[in-house]
Each structure stands twice: as C-alpha cells, then as structure tokens.
Coordinates of C-alpha atoms and ligand atoms in Angstrom, one line a residue:
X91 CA 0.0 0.0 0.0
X92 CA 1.6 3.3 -1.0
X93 CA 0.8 6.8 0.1
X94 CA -1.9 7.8 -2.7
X95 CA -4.0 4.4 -1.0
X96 CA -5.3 7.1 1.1
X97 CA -5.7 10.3 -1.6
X98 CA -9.3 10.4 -2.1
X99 CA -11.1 9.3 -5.9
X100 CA -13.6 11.8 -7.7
X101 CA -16.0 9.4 -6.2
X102 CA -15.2 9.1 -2.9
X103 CA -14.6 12.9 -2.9
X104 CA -18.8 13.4 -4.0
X105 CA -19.4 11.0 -1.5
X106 CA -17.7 12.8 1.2
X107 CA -19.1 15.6 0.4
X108 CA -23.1 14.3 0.5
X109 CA -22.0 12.9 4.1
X110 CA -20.8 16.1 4.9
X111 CA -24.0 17.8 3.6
X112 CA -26.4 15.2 5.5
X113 CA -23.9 16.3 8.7
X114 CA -24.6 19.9 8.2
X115 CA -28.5 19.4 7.5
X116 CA -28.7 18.2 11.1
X117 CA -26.0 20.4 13.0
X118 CA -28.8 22.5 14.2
X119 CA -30.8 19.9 16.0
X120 CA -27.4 18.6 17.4
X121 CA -28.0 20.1 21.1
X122 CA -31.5 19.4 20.9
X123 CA -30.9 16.1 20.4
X124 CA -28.3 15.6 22.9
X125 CA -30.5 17.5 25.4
X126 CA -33.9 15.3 24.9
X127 CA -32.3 11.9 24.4
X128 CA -34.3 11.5 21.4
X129 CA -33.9 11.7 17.7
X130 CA -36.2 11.8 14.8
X131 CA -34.9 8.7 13.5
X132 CA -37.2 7.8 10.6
X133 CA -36.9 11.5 9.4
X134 CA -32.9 11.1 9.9
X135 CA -32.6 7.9 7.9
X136 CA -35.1 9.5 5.0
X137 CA -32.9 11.9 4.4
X138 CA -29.7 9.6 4.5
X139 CA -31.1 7.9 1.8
X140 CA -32.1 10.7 -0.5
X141 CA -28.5 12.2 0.1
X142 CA -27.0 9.1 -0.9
X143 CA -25.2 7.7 2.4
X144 CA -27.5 4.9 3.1
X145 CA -26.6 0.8 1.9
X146 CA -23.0 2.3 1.6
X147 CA -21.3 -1.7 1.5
X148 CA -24.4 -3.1 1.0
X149 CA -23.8 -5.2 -3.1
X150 CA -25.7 -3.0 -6.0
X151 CA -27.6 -6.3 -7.4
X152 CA -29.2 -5.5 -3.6
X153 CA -29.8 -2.0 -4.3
X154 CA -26.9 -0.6 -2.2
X155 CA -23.8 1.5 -3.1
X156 CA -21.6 -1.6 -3.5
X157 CA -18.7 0.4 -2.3
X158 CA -16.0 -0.2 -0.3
X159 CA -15.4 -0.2 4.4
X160 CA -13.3 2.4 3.6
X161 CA -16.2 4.6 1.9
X162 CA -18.3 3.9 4.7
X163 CA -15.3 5.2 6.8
X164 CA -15.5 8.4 5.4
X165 CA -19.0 8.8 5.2
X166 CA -18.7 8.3 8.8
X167 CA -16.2 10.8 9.7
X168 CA -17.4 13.1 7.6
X169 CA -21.2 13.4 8.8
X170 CA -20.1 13.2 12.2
X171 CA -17.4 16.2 11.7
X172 CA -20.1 18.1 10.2
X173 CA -23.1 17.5 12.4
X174 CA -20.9 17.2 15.6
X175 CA -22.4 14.8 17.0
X176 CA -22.4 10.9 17.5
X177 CA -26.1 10.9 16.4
X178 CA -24.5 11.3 12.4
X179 CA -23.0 8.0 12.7
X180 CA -25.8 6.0 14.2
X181 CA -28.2 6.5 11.3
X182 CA -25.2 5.8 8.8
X183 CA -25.0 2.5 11.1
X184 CA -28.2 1.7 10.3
X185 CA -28.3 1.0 6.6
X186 CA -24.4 -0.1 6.4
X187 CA -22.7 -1.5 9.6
X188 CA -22.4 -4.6 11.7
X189 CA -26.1 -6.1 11.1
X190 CA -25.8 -5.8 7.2
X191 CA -22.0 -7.1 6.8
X192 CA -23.4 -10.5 9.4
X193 CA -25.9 -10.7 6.3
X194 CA -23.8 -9.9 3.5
X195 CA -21.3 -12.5 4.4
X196 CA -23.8 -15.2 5.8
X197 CA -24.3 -16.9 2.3
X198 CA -27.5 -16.8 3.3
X199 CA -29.4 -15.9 -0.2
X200 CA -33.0 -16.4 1.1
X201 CA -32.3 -13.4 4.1
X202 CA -30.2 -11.3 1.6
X203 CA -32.8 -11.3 -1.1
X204 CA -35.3 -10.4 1.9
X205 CA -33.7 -7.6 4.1
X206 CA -31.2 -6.5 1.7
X207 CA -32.5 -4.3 -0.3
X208 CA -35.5 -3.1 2.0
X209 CA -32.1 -2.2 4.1
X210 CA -30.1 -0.2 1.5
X211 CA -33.5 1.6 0.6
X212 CA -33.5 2.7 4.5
X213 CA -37.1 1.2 4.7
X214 CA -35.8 -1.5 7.3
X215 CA -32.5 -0.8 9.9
X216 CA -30.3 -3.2 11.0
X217 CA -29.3 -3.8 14.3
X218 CA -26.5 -6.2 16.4
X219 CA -27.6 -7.9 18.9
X220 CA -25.1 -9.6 20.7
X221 CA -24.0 -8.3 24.3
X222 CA -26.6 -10.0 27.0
X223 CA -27.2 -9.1 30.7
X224 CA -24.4 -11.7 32.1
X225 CA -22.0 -11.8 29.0
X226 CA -20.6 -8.0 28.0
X227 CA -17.2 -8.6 27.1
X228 CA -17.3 -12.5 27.5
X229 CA -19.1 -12.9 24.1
X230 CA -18.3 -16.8 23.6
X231 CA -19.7 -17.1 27.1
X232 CA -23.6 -15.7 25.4
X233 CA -26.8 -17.8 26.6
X234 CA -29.3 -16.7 24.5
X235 CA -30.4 -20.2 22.9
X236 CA -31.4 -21.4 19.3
X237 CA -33.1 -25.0 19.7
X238 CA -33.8 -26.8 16.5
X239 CA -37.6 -28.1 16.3
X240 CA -38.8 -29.4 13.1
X241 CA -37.8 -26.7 10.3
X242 CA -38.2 -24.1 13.1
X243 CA -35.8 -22.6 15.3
X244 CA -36.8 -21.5 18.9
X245 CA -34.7 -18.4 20.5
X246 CA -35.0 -18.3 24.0
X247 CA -32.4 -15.4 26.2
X248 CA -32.0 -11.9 26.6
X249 CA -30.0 -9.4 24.9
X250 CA -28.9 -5.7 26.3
X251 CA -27.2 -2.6 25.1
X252 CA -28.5 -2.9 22.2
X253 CA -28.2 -0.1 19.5
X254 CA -31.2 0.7 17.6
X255 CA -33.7 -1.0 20.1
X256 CA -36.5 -0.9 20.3
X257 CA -36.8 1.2 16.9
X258 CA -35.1 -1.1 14.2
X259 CA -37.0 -3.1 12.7
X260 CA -34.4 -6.3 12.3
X261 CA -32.0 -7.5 14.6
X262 CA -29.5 -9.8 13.6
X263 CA -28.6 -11.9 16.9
X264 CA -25.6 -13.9 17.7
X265 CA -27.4 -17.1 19.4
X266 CA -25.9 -20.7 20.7
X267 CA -27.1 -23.3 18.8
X268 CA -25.9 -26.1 20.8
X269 CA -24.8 -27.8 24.0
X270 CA -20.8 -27.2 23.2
X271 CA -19.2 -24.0 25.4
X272 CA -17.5 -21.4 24.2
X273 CA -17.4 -20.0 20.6
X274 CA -18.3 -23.7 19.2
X275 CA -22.0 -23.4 19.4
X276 CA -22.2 -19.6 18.3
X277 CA -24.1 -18.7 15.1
X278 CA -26.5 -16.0 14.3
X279 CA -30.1 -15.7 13.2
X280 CA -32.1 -12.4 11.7
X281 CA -35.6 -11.6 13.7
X282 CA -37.9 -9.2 12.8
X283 CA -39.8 -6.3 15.4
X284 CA -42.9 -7.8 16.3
X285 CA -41.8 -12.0 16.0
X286 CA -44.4 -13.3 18.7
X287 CA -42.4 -14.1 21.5
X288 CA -39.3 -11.2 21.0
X289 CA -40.4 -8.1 23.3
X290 CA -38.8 -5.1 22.9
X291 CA -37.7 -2.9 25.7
X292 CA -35.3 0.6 26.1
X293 CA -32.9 0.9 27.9
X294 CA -30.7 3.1 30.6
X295 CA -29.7 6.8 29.9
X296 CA -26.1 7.4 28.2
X297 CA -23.6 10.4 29.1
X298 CA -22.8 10.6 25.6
X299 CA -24.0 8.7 22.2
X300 CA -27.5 10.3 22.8
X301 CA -30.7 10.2 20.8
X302 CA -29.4 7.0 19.9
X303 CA -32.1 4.8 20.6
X304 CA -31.0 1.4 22.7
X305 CA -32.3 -0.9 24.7
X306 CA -33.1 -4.9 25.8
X307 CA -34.6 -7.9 23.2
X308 CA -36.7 -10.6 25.6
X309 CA -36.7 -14.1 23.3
X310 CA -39.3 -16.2 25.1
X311 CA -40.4 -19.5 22.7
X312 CA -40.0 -16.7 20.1
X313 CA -40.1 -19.5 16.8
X314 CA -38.3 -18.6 13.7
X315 CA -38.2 -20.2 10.1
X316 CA -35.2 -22.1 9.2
X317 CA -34.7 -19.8 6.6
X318 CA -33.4 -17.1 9.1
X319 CA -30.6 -19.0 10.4
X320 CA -27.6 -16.6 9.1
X321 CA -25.1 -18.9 10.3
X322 CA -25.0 -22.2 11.8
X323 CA -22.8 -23.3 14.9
X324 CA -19.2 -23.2 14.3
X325 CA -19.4 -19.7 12.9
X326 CA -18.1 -17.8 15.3
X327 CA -14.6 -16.6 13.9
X328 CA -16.5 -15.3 10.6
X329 CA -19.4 -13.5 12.0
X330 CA -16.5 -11.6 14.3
X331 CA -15.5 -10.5 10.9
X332 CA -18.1 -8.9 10.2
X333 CA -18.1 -7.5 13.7
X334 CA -14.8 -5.8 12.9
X335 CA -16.8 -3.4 11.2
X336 CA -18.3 -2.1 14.4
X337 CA -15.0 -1.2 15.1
X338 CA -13.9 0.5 12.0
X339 CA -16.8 2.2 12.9
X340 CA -16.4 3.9 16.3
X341 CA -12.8 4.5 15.0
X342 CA -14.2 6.7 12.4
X343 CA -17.3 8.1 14.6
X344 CA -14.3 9.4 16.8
X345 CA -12.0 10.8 14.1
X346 CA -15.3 12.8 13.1
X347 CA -16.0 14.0 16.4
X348 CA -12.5 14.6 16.8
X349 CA -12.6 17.1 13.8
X350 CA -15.7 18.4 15.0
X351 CA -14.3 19.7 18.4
X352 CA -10.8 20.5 16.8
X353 CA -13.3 22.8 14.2
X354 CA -15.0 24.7 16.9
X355 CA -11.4 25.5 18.7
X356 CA -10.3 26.8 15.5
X357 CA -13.0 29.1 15.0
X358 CA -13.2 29.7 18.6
X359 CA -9.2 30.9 18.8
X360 CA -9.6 33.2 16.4
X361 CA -12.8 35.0 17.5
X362 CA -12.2 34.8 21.6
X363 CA -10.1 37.5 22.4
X364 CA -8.1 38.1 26.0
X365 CA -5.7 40.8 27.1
X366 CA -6.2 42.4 23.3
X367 CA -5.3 39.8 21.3
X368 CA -7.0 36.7 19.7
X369 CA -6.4 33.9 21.9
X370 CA -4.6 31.5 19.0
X371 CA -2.0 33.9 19.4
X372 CA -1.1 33.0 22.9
X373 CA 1.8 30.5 21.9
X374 CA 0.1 28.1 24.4
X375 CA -2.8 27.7 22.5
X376 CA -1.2 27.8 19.1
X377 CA 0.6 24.8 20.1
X378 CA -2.7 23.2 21.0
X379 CA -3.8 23.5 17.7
X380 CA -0.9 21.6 16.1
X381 CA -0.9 18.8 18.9
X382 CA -4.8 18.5 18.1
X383 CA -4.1 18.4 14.3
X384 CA -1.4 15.8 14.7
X385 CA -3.4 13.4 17.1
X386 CA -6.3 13.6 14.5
X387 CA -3.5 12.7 11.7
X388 CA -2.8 9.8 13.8
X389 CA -6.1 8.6 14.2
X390 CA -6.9 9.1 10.5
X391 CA -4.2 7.0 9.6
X392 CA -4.8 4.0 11.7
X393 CA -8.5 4.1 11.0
X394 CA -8.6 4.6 7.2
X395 CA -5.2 2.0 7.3
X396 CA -7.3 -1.0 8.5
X397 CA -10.2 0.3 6.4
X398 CA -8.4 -0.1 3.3
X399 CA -6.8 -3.3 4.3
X400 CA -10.6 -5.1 4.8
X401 CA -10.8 -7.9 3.9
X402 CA -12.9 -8.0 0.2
X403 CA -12.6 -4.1 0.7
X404 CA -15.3 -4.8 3.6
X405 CA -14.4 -6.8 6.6
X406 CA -11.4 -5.4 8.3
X407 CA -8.6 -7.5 9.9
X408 CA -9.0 -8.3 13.7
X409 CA -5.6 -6.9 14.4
X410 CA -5.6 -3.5 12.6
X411 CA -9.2 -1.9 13.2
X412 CA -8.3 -3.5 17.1
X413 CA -5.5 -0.4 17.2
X414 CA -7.1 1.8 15.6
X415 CA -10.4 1.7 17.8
X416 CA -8.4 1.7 20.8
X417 CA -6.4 4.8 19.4
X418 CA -9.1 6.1 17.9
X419 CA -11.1 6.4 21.2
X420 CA -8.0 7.4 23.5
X421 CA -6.9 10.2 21.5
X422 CA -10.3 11.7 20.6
X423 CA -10.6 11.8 24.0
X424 CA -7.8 14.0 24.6
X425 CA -8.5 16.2 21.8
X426 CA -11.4 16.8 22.3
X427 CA -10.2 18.0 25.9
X428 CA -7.6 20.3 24.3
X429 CA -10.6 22.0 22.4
X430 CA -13.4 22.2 25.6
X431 CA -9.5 23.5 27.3
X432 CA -9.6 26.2 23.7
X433 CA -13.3 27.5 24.9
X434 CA -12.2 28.2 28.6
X435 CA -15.9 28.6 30.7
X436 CA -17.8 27.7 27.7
X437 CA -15.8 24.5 26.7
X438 CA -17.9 23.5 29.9
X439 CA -21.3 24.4 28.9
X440 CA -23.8 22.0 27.3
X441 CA -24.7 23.5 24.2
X442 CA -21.2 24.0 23.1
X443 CA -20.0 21.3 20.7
X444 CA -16.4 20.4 22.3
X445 CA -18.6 19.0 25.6
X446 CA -20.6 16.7 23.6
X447 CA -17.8 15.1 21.4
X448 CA -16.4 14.7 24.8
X449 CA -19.1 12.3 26.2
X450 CA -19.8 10.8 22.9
X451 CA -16.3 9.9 22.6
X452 CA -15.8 8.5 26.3
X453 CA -18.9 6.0 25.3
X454 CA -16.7 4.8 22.2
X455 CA -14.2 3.5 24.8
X456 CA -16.8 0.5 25.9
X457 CA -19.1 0.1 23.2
X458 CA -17.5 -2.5 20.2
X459 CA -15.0 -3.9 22.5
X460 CA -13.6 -2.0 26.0
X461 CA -9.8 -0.9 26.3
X462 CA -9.2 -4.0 28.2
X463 CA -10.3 -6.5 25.5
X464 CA -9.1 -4.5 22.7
X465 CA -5.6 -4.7 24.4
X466 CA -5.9 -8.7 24.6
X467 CA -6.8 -8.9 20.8
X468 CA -3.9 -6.6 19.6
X469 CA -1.5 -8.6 22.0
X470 CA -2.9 -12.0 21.4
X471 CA -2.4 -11.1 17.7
X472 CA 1.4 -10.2 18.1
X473 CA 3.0 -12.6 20.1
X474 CA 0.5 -15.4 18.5
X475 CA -1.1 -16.8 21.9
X476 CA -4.2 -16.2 23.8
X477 CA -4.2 -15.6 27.8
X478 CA -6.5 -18.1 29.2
X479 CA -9.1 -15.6 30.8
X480 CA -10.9 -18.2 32.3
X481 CA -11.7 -18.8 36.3
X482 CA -10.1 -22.3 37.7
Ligands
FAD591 C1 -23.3 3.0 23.6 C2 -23.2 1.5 23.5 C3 -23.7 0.8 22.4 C4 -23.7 -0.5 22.4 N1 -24.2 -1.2 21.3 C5 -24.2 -2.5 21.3 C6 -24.9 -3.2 20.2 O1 -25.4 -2.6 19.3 N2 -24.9 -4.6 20.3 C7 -24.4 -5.3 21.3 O2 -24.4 -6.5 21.2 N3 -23.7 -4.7 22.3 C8 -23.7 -3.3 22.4 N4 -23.1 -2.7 23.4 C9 -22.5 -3.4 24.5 C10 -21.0 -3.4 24.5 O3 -20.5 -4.2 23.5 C11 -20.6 -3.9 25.9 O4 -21.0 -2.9 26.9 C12 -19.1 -4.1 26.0 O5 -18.7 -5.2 25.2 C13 -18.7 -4.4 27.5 O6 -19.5 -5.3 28.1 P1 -20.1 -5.1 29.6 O7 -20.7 -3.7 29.6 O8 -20.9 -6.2 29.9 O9 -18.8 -5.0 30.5 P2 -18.0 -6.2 31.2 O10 -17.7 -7.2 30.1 O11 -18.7 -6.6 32.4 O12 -16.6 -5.5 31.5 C14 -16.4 -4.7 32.7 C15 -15.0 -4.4 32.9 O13 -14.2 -5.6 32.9 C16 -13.2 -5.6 31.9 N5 -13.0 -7.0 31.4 C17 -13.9 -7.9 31.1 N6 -13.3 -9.0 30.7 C18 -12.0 -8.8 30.6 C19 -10.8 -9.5 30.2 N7 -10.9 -10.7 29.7 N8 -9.6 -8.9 30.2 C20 -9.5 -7.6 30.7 N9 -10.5 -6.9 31.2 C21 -11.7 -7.4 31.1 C22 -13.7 -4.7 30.8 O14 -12.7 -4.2 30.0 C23 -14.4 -3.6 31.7 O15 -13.4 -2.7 32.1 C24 -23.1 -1.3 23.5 C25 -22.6 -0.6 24.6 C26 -22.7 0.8 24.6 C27 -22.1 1.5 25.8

C-alpha cells in the first residue's frame, strides 16, 4: 500500500461531500438532540437515503452502493465532523454497519434477497444484537439459545445494550445453537420487530452517544423459520468479521468528532479575544492547535489503514481496526479536551460542541469492544497466543 491508498477518488470525494452535507442538514438539531435523548430517526434515515449515504457496502444487485469499508469510513467521519455529534453515525450505522455485513457474508441468499435491499433503501434498519445481561465482554460465554424443532428454530435469552432498540425493525442476533461451550455453538439468526415471543424494551440513559435509541430484546419461545438462520454453529470466527466493522466504525465516529471539536477550537481561537489579542496567538494555545491536528492525523491514519486493508474491501482484519479503535477512542478523547481546554468557561457548557464530542467519545471507549479487551486482541495477535481468561 503506497501513500496515494489514502488520496481520495472523484467518487469518494462526491461522497464525502453528500456525508458532509447530511452532517450539516442536522447540526442545528445537534443540542437538541443531545438534550432530549431523542432523535427523529425515521426522518434522519429519510434523508440519509435521499442524500446518498444509506446501503454504503451493501452489493448493488441488492440495491446498495456496493462500495468499499473504507467509503463507509469516510461517510462516517465526515457526517459526524459536520453534524458534531455521534447521532450522524448512528443513522449511517443503520443502513451499512455490523447487522448488514453478518448478512452480507452469511451466504444466506433467502435473508439477503429479503432484508437486503429493503435495508439499502432505508425502509428497514439493521441492528447487532449480541452483548446480554451476564456476558458483555465475554461474548463466547452468550446464553441466548437457538433450539432446532422441526424446520423451526426456537430463540430463547435476553440481549442488552442494544443499539437501535427498540426502533429497528431487524436484529440480527448472535445465538448458541448447541450444547458445546464457548465460541463452538455460536451462530447468528435475523428476527424481525414484532416476532411473537421477541419483546422489545429501552434501555438506561447514556452520558454521551444520545438520541441513539438502545435498549433490551426478551426471546421467550419466540419460533423462527429455518430460513433465518444466518449462520449455523461453528461460525463464530467469521461473523467476528463482520463484527470488525463495528470497530472500523467507532474508530471513524471518533475521528469525526475529533474534527468536529478541533473545528470549533479553530473558529473559537480566532474569534475569543483576551488581554487584546486573539487567543490563537497566545503560543500556548497555538501549540494546542498543532498537537490536536497531529493526534487527528494519527487517528486518520490507523483508522482509514485498517479500512483499506478489509478484507474484500469490507471486513477489516481483527488486528488493525483492534488499534485503531483503541487509538481512535484514547486520542479523541484527549483532543477533544484540548478543544473544551480552547473555549475556557464555555468549553464546559452544554450547548457548546467540544462538551458533547467529549461524552460521545468516552462511550466509544466501551461500546465495540472495551480498552481491556481490545488490548488482549492486539496482543494476542502479536505474540500469537491467547491468555486463558478463564476462572479455575
Ligand atoms: C453506547 C453503547 C452501544 C452498544 N451497542 C451494542 C450493540 O449494538 N450490540 C451489542 O451486542 N452490544 C452493544 N453494546 C454493549 C457493549 O459491546 C458492551 O457494553 C461491552 O462489550 C462491554 O461489556 P459489559 O458492559 O458487559 O462490561 P464487562 O464485560 O462486564 O466489563 C467490565 C470491565 O471488565 C473488563 N474486562 C472484562 N473482561 C476482561 C478481560 N478478559 N480482560 C481484561 N478486562 C476485562 C472490561 O474491560 C471492563 O473494564 C453497546 C454498549 C454501549 C455502551
């Protein structure tokens, strides 16, 4: 991979720019949003259709974009940059992320032909269901159960933390489909909102990631054709493939929100002034400009490296979108500190942007994989064995 790997095409330019535009159409509602906990999300998804960011990865005989994790990448920074908010992302998760990619490389033609392109169209979202009540991190250890019954499937378990709950209308669910521990008996099923026995619930209030809607699936006897069995048992180390995209994903939401807050210092440093001058010109915070610009370099790099390294241009290698989610979130973080630092008084008032990448950015720490397990996949990768992290 040479340097002009990451020197944007005519197309991917246009597409930026329709992400950024779809950013900037709801900038205005960002604080409102943020304030209420609640987004218009049908409206928001409308319009990521008709701007042309929805079904990004999703294949064109489907209806979608048929582009590449690395367009979806930059659709995702950019609309987050623009709108300043994590809210940008969520909708662009909707139509492209982790529940479409378990689809798209299930092989399952029957649920591709069926959710596919009513996905890509953005008249059906997409949700992961994975994380459950006793088994956050520990995702081999998952209990929610797939029992075989004729040609029907019977889902039993509960799932929490769930993005898009209860207001997507198809959750694609990781599920154990027989009696063997660990990752053995893993595979993954699609339900759809309003299966008899699959109750919907919400869920807690964030600090940051707000409007997003989230919240807890309740499988009880909920029965299931055979036809929505994504994957069978034994499928655990492919669907985490198409997990990686989740983390492409935050790593991208944060080098948008990243931008976002560095944007506001900018303008900010150049308006604010103190003791007769403008504040960028106080070598203190001049310097915090170029430290915030080189952090966001950083993170660009890693993110959009293990983007372009995806597998079939869509699934993205454990190892590389592992560093650069755990980057991504740390030095967001911090930049987005150095710009709430920029805005003195106000970089502490709701309302102001740098605040609100701030707590949006903390919640990209946990959600897609914590520090902590991030750390074991980089390491485990490197020196080529696996800690057991088992109790005796
Ligand atoms: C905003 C948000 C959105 C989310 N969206 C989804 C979603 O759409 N779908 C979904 O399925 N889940 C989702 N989640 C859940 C998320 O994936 C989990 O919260 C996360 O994996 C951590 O699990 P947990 O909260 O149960 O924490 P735990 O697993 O209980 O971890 C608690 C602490 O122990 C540490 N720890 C645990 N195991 C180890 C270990 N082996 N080594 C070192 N440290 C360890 C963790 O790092 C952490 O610090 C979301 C979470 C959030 C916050």
């Amino acid at each position: 991979m040479d340097a002009s790997a990451f020197e944007l095409s005519a197309q991917q330019r246009e597409l930026a720019e329709r992400a950024r535009a779809f950013g900037q159409k709801w900038a205005p509602h960002a604080t409102t949003i943020d304030r209420d906990d609640a987004a218009p999300l049908g409206e928001m998804v409308r319009d990521s259709v008709e701007m042309g960011v929805a079904g990004i990865t999703i294949p064109t005989e489907y209806g979608g974009q048929g582009l590449s994790a690395f367009e979806f990448s930059i659709a995702v920074e950019e609309s987050c940059r623009a709108m300043k908010s994590w809210m940008a992302g969520d909708v662009l998760f909707a139509t492209t992320c982790t529940g479409p990619s378990v689809l798209m490389i299930s092989g399952n033609e029957i649920a591709q032909k069926q959710y596919l392109p009513e996905i890509a169209a953005g008249r059906r979202t997409a949700a992961i269901a994975l994380s459950e009540p006793n088994h956050g991190s520990a995702v081999t250890d998952i209990e929610t159960t797939a029992r075989r019954e004729g040609d029907t499937l019977v889902i039993n378990g509960d799932k929490r933390f769930i993005t898009g709950c209860p207001e997507y209308d198809t959750y694609v669910t990781f599920v154990r489909l027989d009696d063997r521990p660990g990752a053995k008996g893993i595979g993954a099923v699609v339900v759809e909102k309003g299966t008899p026995g699959l109750e919907l619930g919400g869920g807690p209030e964030y600090m940051g990631s707000r409007g997003s809607p989230h919240g807890e699936l309740r499988f009880r006897d909920c029965r299931l054709p055979m036809s929505n069995l994504l994957m069978g048992e034994g499928s655990f180390p492919v669907l985490m493939q198409a997990f990686n995209m989740e983390r492409l994903y935050i790593a991208s939401l944060c080098l948008g929100l990243a931008e976002g807050a560095y944007d506001e210092a900018v303008a900010y440093g150049s308006e604010r002034h103190q003791f007769g001058k403008p504040i960028d010109e106080f070598q203190a915070v001049y310097h915090l400009i170029a430290e915030m610009w080189t952090q966001i370099e950083s993170v660009r790099y890693l993110t959009q490296r293990a983007a372009l390294t995806a597998d079939q241009g869509k699934f993205p290698k454990a190892l590389d979108v592992s560093v650069a989610k755990l980057h991504a979130a740390d030095t967001a973080r911090d930049v987005c500190w150095k710009a709430m630092q920029v805005l003195g008084g106000n970089g502490l008032v709701t309302g102001f942007p740098p605040e609100r990448c701030f707590r949006d950015v903390i919640v990209s720490s946990i959600a897609g994989g914590t520090i902590q397990v991030l750390k074991n996949t980089i390491a485990s990768q490197l020196l080529g064995k696996r800690l057991d992290q088992r109790a005796r």
